[in-house]
Coordinates of C-alpha atoms in Angstrom, one line a residue:
X1 CA 78.6 47.3 105.2
X2 CA 75.0 46.9 106.1
X3 CA 73.1 49.7 106.5
X4 CA 70.4 48.0 109.0
X5 CA 72.8 47.4 111.4
X6 CA 73.7 50.3 114.0
X7 CA 77.0 52.1 113.7
X8 CA 79.6 53.6 116.7
X9 CA 83.0 56.1 116.4
X10 CA 84.8 52.6 117.2
X11 CA 83.7 51.1 114.1
X12 CA 86.1 52.1 110.4
X13 CA 85.2 55.1 108.7
X14 CA 83.3 58.3 109.4
X15 CA 79.6 59.5 109.9
X16 CA 77.9 59.4 106.8
X17 CA 76.4 63.0 107.7
X18 CA 80.2 64.3 108.2
X19 CA 81.0 62.9 104.3
X20 CA 78.0 65.0 102.8
X21 CA 79.5 67.9 105.1
X22 CA 82.9 67.7 104.1
X23 CA 81.8 67.3 100.4
X24 CA 80.4 70.8 99.9
X25 CA 77.0 69.8 99.5
X26 CA 75.2 71.0 103.0
X27 CA 76.5 71.5 106.8
X28 CA 76.7 68.7 108.7
X29 CA 73.3 69.6 110.1
X30 CA 71.4 69.5 106.9
X31 CA 72.9 66.4 105.7
X32 CA 71.4 65.0 109.1
X33 CA 67.8 66.8 108.1
X34 CA 68.5 65.1 104.2
X35 CA 69.0 61.5 105.7
X36 CA 65.5 62.3 108.2
X37 CA 63.9 62.5 105.2
X38 CA 65.2 59.6 103.4
X39 CA 67.3 61.2 100.5
X40 CA 70.4 59.5 101.2
X41 CA 71.3 56.0 100.1
X42 CA 74.3 54.2 101.1
X43 CA 74.9 51.4 98.9
X44 CA 71.4 51.3 97.4
X45 CA 69.9 51.3 100.6
X46 CA 67.8 54.3 101.8
X47 CA 69.1 55.0 105.1
X48 CA 67.1 57.2 107.9
X49 CA 69.9 57.4 111.0
X50 CA 72.9 59.5 110.9
X51 CA 74.3 57.1 113.3
X52 CA 75.9 55.4 110.6
X53 CA 80.1 54.9 109.6
X54 CA 81.1 55.2 105.9
X55 CA 84.4 54.6 104.2
X56 CA 85.8 55.3 101.0
X57 CA 84.3 52.2 99.2
X58 CA 80.8 53.2 100.2
X59 CA 78.6 54.3 97.2
X60 CA 76.0 57.2 98.9
X61 CA 73.9 59.5 97.0
X62 CA 71.7 62.2 97.9
X63 CA 68.5 62.4 95.8
X64 CA 69.8 59.6 93.7
X65 CA 72.6 61.9 92.9
X66 CA 76.4 60.3 94.1
X67 CA 78.2 62.9 96.0
X68 CA 80.7 65.8 94.4
X69 CA 84.3 64.9 94.0
X70 CA 85.4 66.6 97.6
X71 CA 87.1 69.8 96.8
X72 CA 90.3 71.4 98.5
X73 CA 89.1 73.3 101.9
X74 CA 88.5 76.7 100.4
X75 CA 87.8 79.9 102.9
X76 CA 86.2 83.2 101.6
X77 CA 85.7 86.9 103.4
X78 CA 82.2 88.3 102.2
X79 CA 81.5 91.6 103.4
X80 CA 77.8 91.1 103.6
X81 CA 75.3 94.3 103.3
X82 CA 72.3 95.3 105.0
X83 CA 69.1 93.7 103.9
X84 CA 70.3 89.9 102.8
X85 CA 69.7 87.1 104.8
X86 CA 72.1 84.5 105.6
X87 CA 70.5 81.7 103.9
X88 CA 70.2 79.4 100.6
X89 CA 66.8 80.4 100.5
X90 CA 63.6 82.1 102.1
X91 CA 60.4 81.5 102.6
X92 CA 59.4 85.3 102.8
X93 CA 61.1 85.2 99.6
X94 CA 63.5 88.2 100.9
X95 CA 66.7 88.6 98.8
X96 CA 69.4 86.1 100.5
X97 CA 73.2 86.5 100.2
X98 CA 73.9 83.0 98.0
X99 CA 71.4 84.4 95.3
X100 CA 73.8 87.8 95.2
X101 CA 77.1 85.8 95.1
X102 CA 79.4 85.2 91.6
X103 CA 78.0 82.3 89.6
X104 CA 81.9 81.1 89.8
X105 CA 82.0 80.1 93.1
X106 CA 81.9 76.7 94.3
X107 CA 78.6 75.8 96.7
X108 CA 79.4 77.6 99.6
X109 CA 77.7 77.8 103.3
X110 CA 78.4 80.5 106.2
X111 CA 80.3 80.1 109.0
X112 CA 77.1 81.1 111.4
X113 CA 74.8 83.9 110.7
X114 CA 74.1 87.4 110.4
X115 CA 70.9 88.8 111.1
X116 CA 69.5 90.7 107.7
X117 CA 70.4 94.3 109.0
X118 CA 73.5 93.2 110.2
X119 CA 76.4 94.0 108.0
X120 CA 80.6 93.6 107.6
X121 CA 82.7 90.3 107.7
X122 CA 80.8 87.0 107.2
X123 CA 82.9 83.8 106.5
X124 CA 82.1 81.6 103.6
X125 CA 82.9 78.1 102.6
X126 CA 82.8 75.0 100.9
X127 CA 83.7 72.7 103.7
X128 CA 80.9 71.7 105.6
X129 CA 83.5 69.6 108.7
X130 CA 85.2 73.3 109.0
X131 CA 82.3 75.6 109.0
X132 CA 81.0 73.5 112.1
X133 CA 84.1 73.7 113.8
X134 CA 84.4 77.5 113.2
X135 CA 81.3 77.6 114.9
X136 CA 82.0 76.4 118.0
X137 CA 82.6 78.5 121.0
X138 CA 84.6 75.8 122.5
X139 CA 86.9 76.9 119.5
X140 CA 87.0 80.3 121.1
X141 CA 87.7 82.8 118.1
X142 CA 86.7 85.8 119.1
X143 CA 84.1 88.3 116.6
X144 CA 84.7 91.6 116.7
X145 CA 81.8 94.7 116.5
X146 CA 81.6 98.2 115.7
X147 CA 78.0 99.1 117.2
X148 CA 75.9 102.5 116.9
X149 CA 73.2 102.8 119.3
X150 CA 71.1 105.3 120.7
X151 CA 71.4 106.3 124.4
X152 CA 73.8 106.6 126.7
X153 CA 76.2 104.1 129.0
X154 CA 78.9 104.6 131.1
X155 CA 81.9 102.6 130.3
X156 CA 81.9 101.2 134.5
X157 CA 78.7 99.5 133.3
X158 CA 80.1 98.2 129.9
X159 CA 83.4 96.7 131.8
X160 CA 80.8 94.7 134.3
X161 CA 80.2 92.1 131.0
X162 CA 83.8 90.6 131.2
X163 CA 81.6 88.4 134.4
X164 CA 79.0 87.9 132.2
X165 CA 75.3 88.6 131.8
X166 CA 72.0 86.9 131.9
X167 CA 69.3 88.7 130.0
X168 CA 65.7 86.7 130.0
X169 CA 66.4 83.3 131.3
X170 CA 70.1 83.5 128.5
X171 CA 73.4 83.4 130.1
X172 CA 75.6 85.1 128.0
X173 CA 79.5 84.9 128.5
X174 CA 82.3 87.1 129.1
X175 CA 82.3 90.1 126.4
X176 CA 84.5 93.3 125.9
X177 CA 82.6 96.2 125.3
X178 CA 84.6 99.8 124.8
X179 CA 82.9 103.2 124.3
X180 CA 84.4 104.5 121.6
X181 CA 82.8 108.2 121.6
X182 CA 79.2 110.4 121.0
X183 CA 77.8 111.6 118.3
X184 CA 74.9 113.1 118.8
X185 CA 72.0 111.5 120.5
X186 CA 74.3 108.3 119.5
X187 CA 77.1 106.3 120.6
X188 CA 79.8 104.1 118.6
X189 CA 81.1 100.7 120.5
X190 CA 83.4 98.1 120.2
X191 CA 82.0 95.0 121.2
X192 CA 83.8 91.7 121.4
X193 CA 82.5 87.8 121.8
X194 CA 83.3 84.3 121.8
X195 CA 80.3 83.1 121.6
X196 CA 77.7 84.5 119.1
X197 CA 74.2 83.6 120.5
X198 CA 71.4 84.5 118.6
X199 CA 70.8 88.8 118.8
X200 CA 73.8 88.7 121.0
X201 CA 74.8 92.1 121.0
X202 CA 71.3 94.0 120.7
X203 CA 69.8 92.0 123.3
X204 CA 72.7 92.7 125.8
X205 CA 73.2 96.7 124.8
X206 CA 69.6 96.4 124.9
X207 CA 69.4 95.5 128.5
X208 CA 71.6 98.2 129.6
X209 CA 69.3 100.7 127.6
X210 CA 70.7 101.0 124.1
X211 CA 68.9 100.4 120.8
X212 CA 71.1 99.4 118.4
X213 CA 70.7 101.1 115.0
X214 CA 73.9 99.6 113.0
X215 CA 75.8 97.0 113.5
X216 CA 79.2 95.7 111.7
X217 CA 81.2 92.6 112.3
X218 CA 84.5 94.1 111.5
X219 CA 86.6 91.0 112.4
X220 CA 86.3 86.8 112.8
X221 CA 88.9 85.0 115.0
X222 CA 92.2 85.9 112.5
X223 CA 90.3 87.2 109.9
X224 CA 89.6 91.1 109.6
X225 CA 87.2 92.7 107.2
X226 CA 89.8 95.2 106.4
X227 CA 89.0 97.4 103.3
X228 CA 86.9 94.9 101.9
X229 CA 84.3 96.9 99.6
X230 CA 80.8 96.2 100.5
X231 CA 79.2 93.0 98.9
X232 CA 82.0 92.1 97.4
X233 CA 83.9 88.6 98.6
X234 CA 88.1 87.5 98.6
X235 CA 89.5 83.7 99.0
X236 CA 92.1 83.2 101.6
X237 CA 95.0 81.8 100.0
X238 CA 95.4 78.0 100.9
X239 CA 98.6 78.5 102.7
X240 CA 97.2 81.7 104.8
X241 CA 94.0 79.2 106.1
X242 CA 95.6 76.6 107.1
X243 CA 98.4 79.0 109.1
X244 CA 95.3 80.9 110.4
X245 CA 93.4 77.4 111.2
X246 CA 96.1 75.8 113.3
X247 CA 96.6 72.2 113.6
X248 CA 94.0 71.3 116.2
X249 CA 91.3 73.2 114.4
X250 CA 92.2 71.7 110.9
X251 CA 92.3 68.3 112.6
X252 CA 89.2 68.7 114.1
X253 CA 87.5 70.1 110.5
X254 CA 89.0 67.5 108.9
X255 CA 90.4 70.0 106.5
X256 CA 91.6 69.0 103.0
X257 CA 94.4 71.3 101.6
X258 CA 95.8 69.4 98.9
X259 CA 92.4 68.4 97.1
X260 CA 91.2 69.6 93.4
X261 CA 89.7 73.2 93.2
X262 CA 86.8 72.2 90.5
X263 CA 85.4 75.5 90.6
X264 CA 88.4 78.3 90.4
X265 CA 88.0 82.1 91.7
X266 CA 90.9 84.3 91.6
X267 CA 92.3 84.2 94.9
X268 CA 93.0 87.4 96.9
X269 CA 91.1 89.3 94.0
X270 CA 87.9 91.1 95.3
X271 CA 85.2 90.2 92.8
X272 CA 82.9 93.1 92.8
X273 CA 78.9 91.7 92.9
X274 CA 76.8 94.8 92.4
X275 CA 79.5 96.0 89.6
X276 CA 79.9 95.0 86.0
X277 CA 83.6 93.3 85.9
X278 CA 86.5 95.9 85.3
X279 CA 87.8 95.8 81.5
X280 CA 91.5 94.4 80.8
X281 CA 94.2 96.8 81.0
X282 CA 94.7 96.3 77.2
X283 CA 91.1 97.5 76.7
X284 CA 91.4 100.4 78.4
X285 CA 94.6 101.9 77.3
X286 CA 92.9 101.1 73.6
X287 CA 90.7 103.2 74.3
X288 CA 92.0 106.4 75.9
X289 CA 92.2 109.7 73.6
X290 CA 94.9 109.9 71.3
X291 CA 96.9 112.6 70.4
X292 CA 95.6 114.1 67.1
X293 CA 98.9 114.0 64.9
X294 CA 96.8 116.9 62.1
X295 CA 97.4 119.7 65.5
X296 CA 100.8 118.8 65.9
X297 CA 100.1 118.3 69.5
X298 CA 103.0 116.7 71.3
X299 CA 102.2 113.4 72.9
X300 CA 103.3 114.4 76.0
X301 CA 101.3 117.6 76.2
X302 CA 98.3 115.4 74.9
X303 CA 98.6 112.7 78.1
X304 CA 98.0 115.6 80.5
X305 CA 95.0 116.5 78.9
X306 CA 93.4 112.9 78.8
X307 CA 91.3 111.8 81.6
X308 CA 92.5 110.5 84.8
X309 CA 93.0 106.9 84.6
X310 CA 91.8 104.3 87.1
X311 CA 94.3 104.8 89.3
X312 CA 94.3 107.8 89.7
X313 CA 90.3 108.0 90.1
X314 CA 90.3 105.4 92.8
X315 CA 93.0 107.8 94.9
X316 CA 90.8 110.9 94.1
X317 CA 87.7 108.8 95.3
X318 CA 89.8 107.5 98.3
X319 CA 90.5 111.0 99.4
X320 CA 86.9 112.4 99.1
X321 CA 85.2 113.4 102.3
X322 CA 82.1 110.9 101.7
X323 CA 84.5 107.9 101.3
X324 CA 86.4 109.4 104.1
X325 CA 83.4 109.1 106.5
X326 CA 82.1 105.9 105.5
X327 CA 85.3 104.5 106.5
X328 CA 85.9 106.2 109.6
X329 CA 81.9 104.6 110.8
X330 CA 82.9 101.2 109.8
X331 CA 86.3 101.7 111.3
X332 CA 86.2 103.8 114.0
X333 CA 88.7 107.6 114.3
X334 CA 91.6 106.0 115.9
X335 CA 92.1 103.5 113.5
X336 CA 91.2 105.1 110.3
X337 CA 94.0 108.0 111.8
X338 CA 96.6 104.8 112.2
X339 CA 96.2 104.1 108.6
X340 CA 96.2 107.6 107.3
X341 CA 99.8 107.4 109.1
X342 CA 101.0 104.3 107.7
X343 CA 99.9 105.6 104.3
X344 CA 102.0 109.2 104.7
X345 CA 104.9 107.2 106.0
X346 CA 105.0 104.7 103.0
X347 CA 104.7 107.5 100.6
X348 CA 107.5 109.6 102.0
X349 CA 109.6 106.7 101.5
X350 CA 108.2 106.3 98.1
X351 CA 109.4 109.6 97.3

């Protein structure tokens, strides 16, 4: 293959930017920027145009380094806190989500972005091809938010958003908006759309006379924020990821579910960013108070006097009014009531 000759989609192989993205080194757009800057070589020759197809027989380097071995396609759910920007580096020096992530994760990129003061579910992946496909409005995945806004609006006016709306010359597609409840001078809404244009929620609601003061994304397509604690990240199991993507999306993304994992992270286990990792169960058991035999205490009585274990503390935390109020804001009172009902039914069955 010669790098001086143009390429088209009928030639064998794939576009070089797509190959770089699928290697997890950058998104496809970032890879095209690398090429334009002269940072990419193919078979020893610098290229400046992404209009080039390559195959597995071609040697590709970025900044003089060969492409890393392509990993299995992986997806992570991240509960983004407020105050972090969704970028690898920020010219203004603001804190970024990638600086806050655990160091044992692979190199990840975000599926779309959330504003600095928007919180909630953000999808992260090591596959630039998958990130690009999931960001497309054509994929049709619904993004659902809970919104707290200052002001008043009637449900009838929110229903009009289903037909789309134009704000300051920008056309926004169909939007599902439901008035949930009023809280003093504020109200809570459930807001859902499929396009996800820049600042869409704030611009549309601002046009209706509402000032958004809290925005929480609770779902992206089939993936839910659920009970994932703020600042934590959880990997989606490969089998579940394949099922949720479906054959069409997986094929468009060129997802690889059989490749190796070179930087493993515990699947389906929340990894705390702000808190140190919990001690092993054996360590906790060893540090529990033991009955003093010289006083003749019975082990069972000593256990009753011992501090509550971690599981009991967690249950007490879940029952606390502060946690209940936080969950009510994040999930909404109707959803929280449904979850409490399921928990009570489960406890009755166990007893």
